Amino acid sequence: MNTIIDLSHVLNNETPVYPGTNAPSIQQSNTIQKDGFREKLILIPSHFGTHMDAPSHIFKDGKSLDQFPVDQFSGRAVMLDVRGLSSISEDSIASLLRAHPSAEFVILRTGWEDFWHDEKYFEGFPVLSEAAAECLASHQIKGIGLDAISVDPVGSETLPVHRALLKNDLVIVENLCNLGALPSPEFIFQSFPLKIGDADGSPVRAVAVFPEL
């Protein structure tokens, strides 16, 4: 039987958002007592909680998430532990991909999930160098994920890592969690976005699947 580990944060009104982004509003719009059924009204940014970035997030003519085939969102993954680093080098990415040539997703464990709900979450996390991002994009993998709020430093105006990855039609999954619970750095990564028309991003339910543990 497969072991499945949830890599997604719970979404609520206290979920951190990228600085400058609209705050979420998740309200109880209907109740069993009043209406005979329970329903919530959910007003959230498309890049909220554990979420996926599409190329159209950055590029005017970039693909939206609904334009990708569904198999873009599932594949073999390898996790790279980058805790304690400030920058992730091209050599470390190239070495990882040489050792795992069948990898379709690279997952970065920065350790920043420990600062969820703390101001520290928005600064100081490891990021790919531009050369490392270009190296990753050149291998034609499906995407990258990490347990931090962005692949670029918060406040970056040029977003070089986003641009390097998204221009090559990779997807980016940000705000992962529970990476420390994974029994192996190799697993099946699944992260399915909502099928929103013209989606520049979407919350996801990301999981790690370990067959027959």
mmCIF file of N, CA, C and O in Angstrom, residues 14-49:
data_model
loop_
_atom_site.group_PDB
_atom_site.id
_atom_site.type_symbol
_atom_site.label_atom_id
_atom_site.label_comp_id
_atom_site.label_asym_id
_atom_site.label_seq_id
_atom_site.Cartn_x
_atom_site.Cartn_y
_atom_site.Cartn_z
ATOM 1 N N GLU A 14 -5.490 33.211 8.860
ATOM 2 C CA GLU A 14 -4.182 33.515 9.446
ATOM 3 C C GLU A 14 -3.034 33.050 8.554
ATOM 4 O O GLU A 14 -1.854 33.230 8.898
ATOM 5 N N THR A 15 -3.332 32.448 7.403
ATOM 6 C CA THR A 15 -2.287 31.982 6.505
ATOM 7 C C THR A 15 -1.456 33.165 6.008
ATOM 8 O O THR A 15 -2.013 34.146 5.506
ATOM 9 N N PRO A 16 -0.129 33.106 6.143
ATOM 10 C CA PRO A 16 0.713 34.215 5.656
ATOM 11 C C PRO A 16 0.548 34.414 4.147
ATOM 12 O O PRO A 16 0.380 33.451 3.399
ATOM 13 N N VAL A 17 0.601 35.664 3.718
ATOM 14 C CA VAL A 17 0.555 35.986 2.295
ATOM 15 C C VAL A 17 1.787 36.813 1.940
ATOM 16 O O VAL A 17 2.387 37.463 2.795
ATOM 17 N N TYR A 18 2.153 36.761 0.671
ATOM 18 C CA TYR A 18 3.309 37.527 0.190
ATOM 19 C C TYR A 18 3.063 39.010 0.446
ATOM 20 O O TYR A 18 1.955 39.511 0.204
ATOM 21 N N PRO A 19 4.063 39.740 0.951
ATOM 22 C CA PRO A 19 3.876 41.168 1.246
ATOM 23 C C PRO A 19 3.303 41.944 0.055
ATOM 24 O O PRO A 19 3.796 41.835 -1.063
ATOM 25 N N GLY A 20 2.242 42.682 0.321
ATOM 26 C CA GLY A 20 1.574 43.449 -0.720
ATOM 27 C C GLY A 20 0.392 42.750 -1.346
ATOM 28 O O GLY A 20 -0.369 43.359 -2.110
ATOM 29 N N THR A 21 0.214 41.460 -1.029
ATOM 30 C CA THR A 21 -0.907 40.687 -1.557
ATOM 31 C C THR A 21 -2.147 40.909 -0.696
ATOM 32 O O THR A 21 -2.042 41.103 0.519
ATOM 33 N N ASN A 22 -3.319 40.850 -1.304
ATOM 34 C CA ASN A 22 -4.559 41.002 -0.545
ATOM 35 C C ASN A 22 -4.698 39.913 0.512
ATOM 36 O O ASN A 22 -4.366 38.743 0.268
ATOM 37 N N ALA A 23 -5.196 40.289 1.663
ATOM 38 C CA ALA A 23 -5.427 39.322 2.736
ATOM 39 C C ALA A 23 -6.589 38.406 2.367
ATOM 40 O O ALA A 23 -7.519 38.808 1.656
ATOM 41 N N PRO A 24 -6.562 37.160 2.834
ATOM 42 C CA PRO A 24 -7.661 36.244 2.546
ATOM 43 C C PRO A 24 -8.899 36.579 3.370
ATOM 44 O O PRO A 24 -8.819 37.236 4.418
ATOM 45 N N SER A 25 -10.035 36.112 2.899
ATOM 46 C CA SER A 25 -11.282 36.202 3.663
ATOM 47 C C SER A 25 -12.020 34.884 3.478
ATOM 48 O O SER A 25 -12.546 34.592 2.397
ATOM 49 N N ILE A 26 -12.019 34.074 4.518
ATOM 50 C CA ILE A 26 -12.728 32.786 4.502
ATOM 51 C C ILE A 26 -13.796 32.870 5.588
ATOM 52 O O ILE A 26 -13.495 32.889 6.776
ATOM 53 N N GLN A 27 -15.045 32.961 5.150
ATOM 54 C CA GLN A 27 -16.146 33.211 6.073
ATOM 55 C C GLN A 27 -17.218 32.130 5.959
ATOM 56 O O GLN A 27 -17.403 31.538 4.895
ATOM 57 N N GLN A 28 -17.924 31.921 7.072
ATOM 58 C CA GLN A 28 -19.048 30.986 7.063
ATOM 59 C C GLN A 28 -20.262 31.728 6.507
ATOM 60 O O GLN A 28 -20.845 32.582 7.160
ATOM 61 N N SER A 29 -20.628 31.436 5.257
ATOM 62 C CA SER A 29 -21.733 32.161 4.623
ATOM 63 C C SER A 29 -23.092 31.515 4.886
ATOM 64 O O SER A 29 -24.120 32.195 4.856
ATOM 65 N N ASN A 30 -23.084 30.218 5.111
ATOM 66 C CA ASN A 30 -24.329 29.498 5.402
ATOM 67 C C ASN A 30 -24.089 28.526 6.544
ATOM 68 O O ASN A 30 -23.004 27.943 6.666
ATOM 69 N N THR A 31 -25.108 28.334 7.364
ATOM 70 C CA THR A 31 -24.994 27.428 8.506
ATOM 71 C C THR A 31 -26.137 26.424 8.488
ATOM 72 O O THR A 31 -27.206 26.674 7.901
ATOM 73 N N ILE A 32 -25.913 25.305 9.164
ATOM 74 C CA ILE A 32 -26.965 24.291 9.268
ATOM 75 C C ILE A 32 -28.151 24.852 10.038
ATOM 76 O O ILE A 32 -29.318 24.639 9.670
ATOM 77 N N GLN A 33 -27.854 25.616 11.082
ATOM 78 C CA GLN A 33 -28.936 26.158 11.907
ATOM 79 C C GLN A 33 -29.833 27.108 11.112
ATOM 80 O O GLN A 33 -31.059 27.091 11.247
ATOM 81 N N LYS A 34 -29.229 27.958 10.275
ATOM 82 C CA LYS A 34 -30.003 28.982 9.570
ATOM 83 C C LYS A 34 -30.516 28.494 8.212
ATOM 84 O O LYS A 34 -31.639 28.819 7.814
ATOM 85 N N ASP A 35 -29.673 27.728 7.498
ATOM 86 C CA ASP A 35 -29.972 27.397 6.105
ATOM 87 C C ASP A 35 -30.181 25.905 5.840
ATOM 88 O O ASP A 35 -30.585 25.526 4.741
ATOM 89 N N GLY A 36 -29.860 25.075 6.825
ATOM 90 C CA GLY A 36 -29.988 23.640 6.617
ATOM 91 C C GLY A 36 -28.765 23.004 5.967
ATOM 92 O O GLY A 36 -28.723 21.798 5.735
ATOM 93 N N PHE A 37 -27.766 23.818 5.666
ATOM 94 C CA PHE A 37 -26.508 23.308 5.112
ATOM 95 C C PHE A 37 -25.381 24.266 5.488
ATOM 96 O O PHE A 37 -25.614 25.425 5.813
ATOM 97 N N ARG A 38 -24.167 23.743 5.433
ATOM 98 C CA ARG A 38 -22.991 24.539 5.776
ATOM 99 C C ARG A 38 -22.201 24.849 4.510
ATOM 100 O O ARG A 38 -21.954 23.962 3.688
ATOM 101 N N GLU A 39 -21.793 26.126 4.340
ATOM 102 C CA GLU A 39 -20.999 26.527 3.177
ATOM 103 C C GLU A 39 -20.154 27.726 3.550
ATOM 104 O O GLU A 39 -20.586 28.582 4.320
ATOM 105 N N LYS A 40 -18.934 27.788 2.975
ATOM 106 C CA LYS A 40 -18.044 28.912 3.218
ATOM 107 C C LYS A 40 -17.931 29.779 1.968
ATOM 108 O O LYS A 40 -17.984 29.267 0.845
ATOM 109 N N LEU A 41 -17.748 31.056 2.171
ATOM 110 C CA LEU A 41 -17.412 31.986 1.100
ATOM 111 C C LEU A 41 -15.913 32.222 1.182
ATOM 112 O O LEU A 41 -15.395 32.674 2.214
ATOM 113 N N ILE A 42 -15.199 31.907 0.099
ATOM 114 C CA ILE A 42 -13.744 31.937 0.105
ATOM 115 C C ILE A 42 -13.254 32.980 -0.894
ATOM 116 O O ILE A 42 -13.463 32.848 -2.101
ATOM 117 N N LEU A 43 -12.614 34.024 -0.388
ATOM 118 C CA LEU A 43 -12.008 35.069 -1.221
ATOM 119 C C LEU A 43 -10.515 35.074 -0.926
ATOM 120 O O LEU A 43 -10.079 35.518 0.146
ATOM 121 N N ILE A 44 -9.729 34.542 -1.856
ATOM 122 C CA ILE A 44 -8.295 34.388 -1.616
ATOM 123 C C ILE A 44 -7.526 34.765 -2.883
ATOM 124 O O ILE A 44 -8.040 34.667 -3.994
ATOM 125 N N PRO A 45 -6.247 35.170 -2.737
ATOM 126 C CA PRO A 45 -5.403 35.371 -3.914
ATOM 127 C C PRO A 45 -5.133 34.029 -4.594
ATOM 128 O O PRO A 45 -5.225 32.968 -3.965
ATOM 129 N N SER A 46 -4.792 34.070 -5.861
ATOM 130 C CA SER A 46 -4.478 32.826 -6.569
ATOM 131 C C SER A 46 -3.164 32.221 -6.088
ATOM 132 O O SER A 46 -2.929 31.025 -6.256
ATOM 133 N N HIS A 47 -2.298 33.050 -5.479
ATOM 134 C CA HIS A 47 -1.023 32.569 -4.934
ATOM 135 C C HIS A 47 -1.129 32.607 -3.408
ATOM 136 O O HIS A 47 -0.614 33.501 -2.747
ATOM 137 N N PHE A 48 -1.817 31.622 -2.866
ATOM 138 C CA PHE A 48 -2.186 31.614 -1.450
ATOM 139 C C PHE A 48 -1.861 30.266 -0.844
ATOM 140 O O PHE A 48 -2.170 29.221 -1.417
ATOM 141 N N GLY A 49 -1.231 30.296 0.323
ATOM 142 C CA GLY A 49 -0.891 29.045 0.986
ATOM 143 C C GLY A 49 0.068 28.227 0.131
ATOM 144 O O GLY A 49 0.906 28.766 -0.597
#
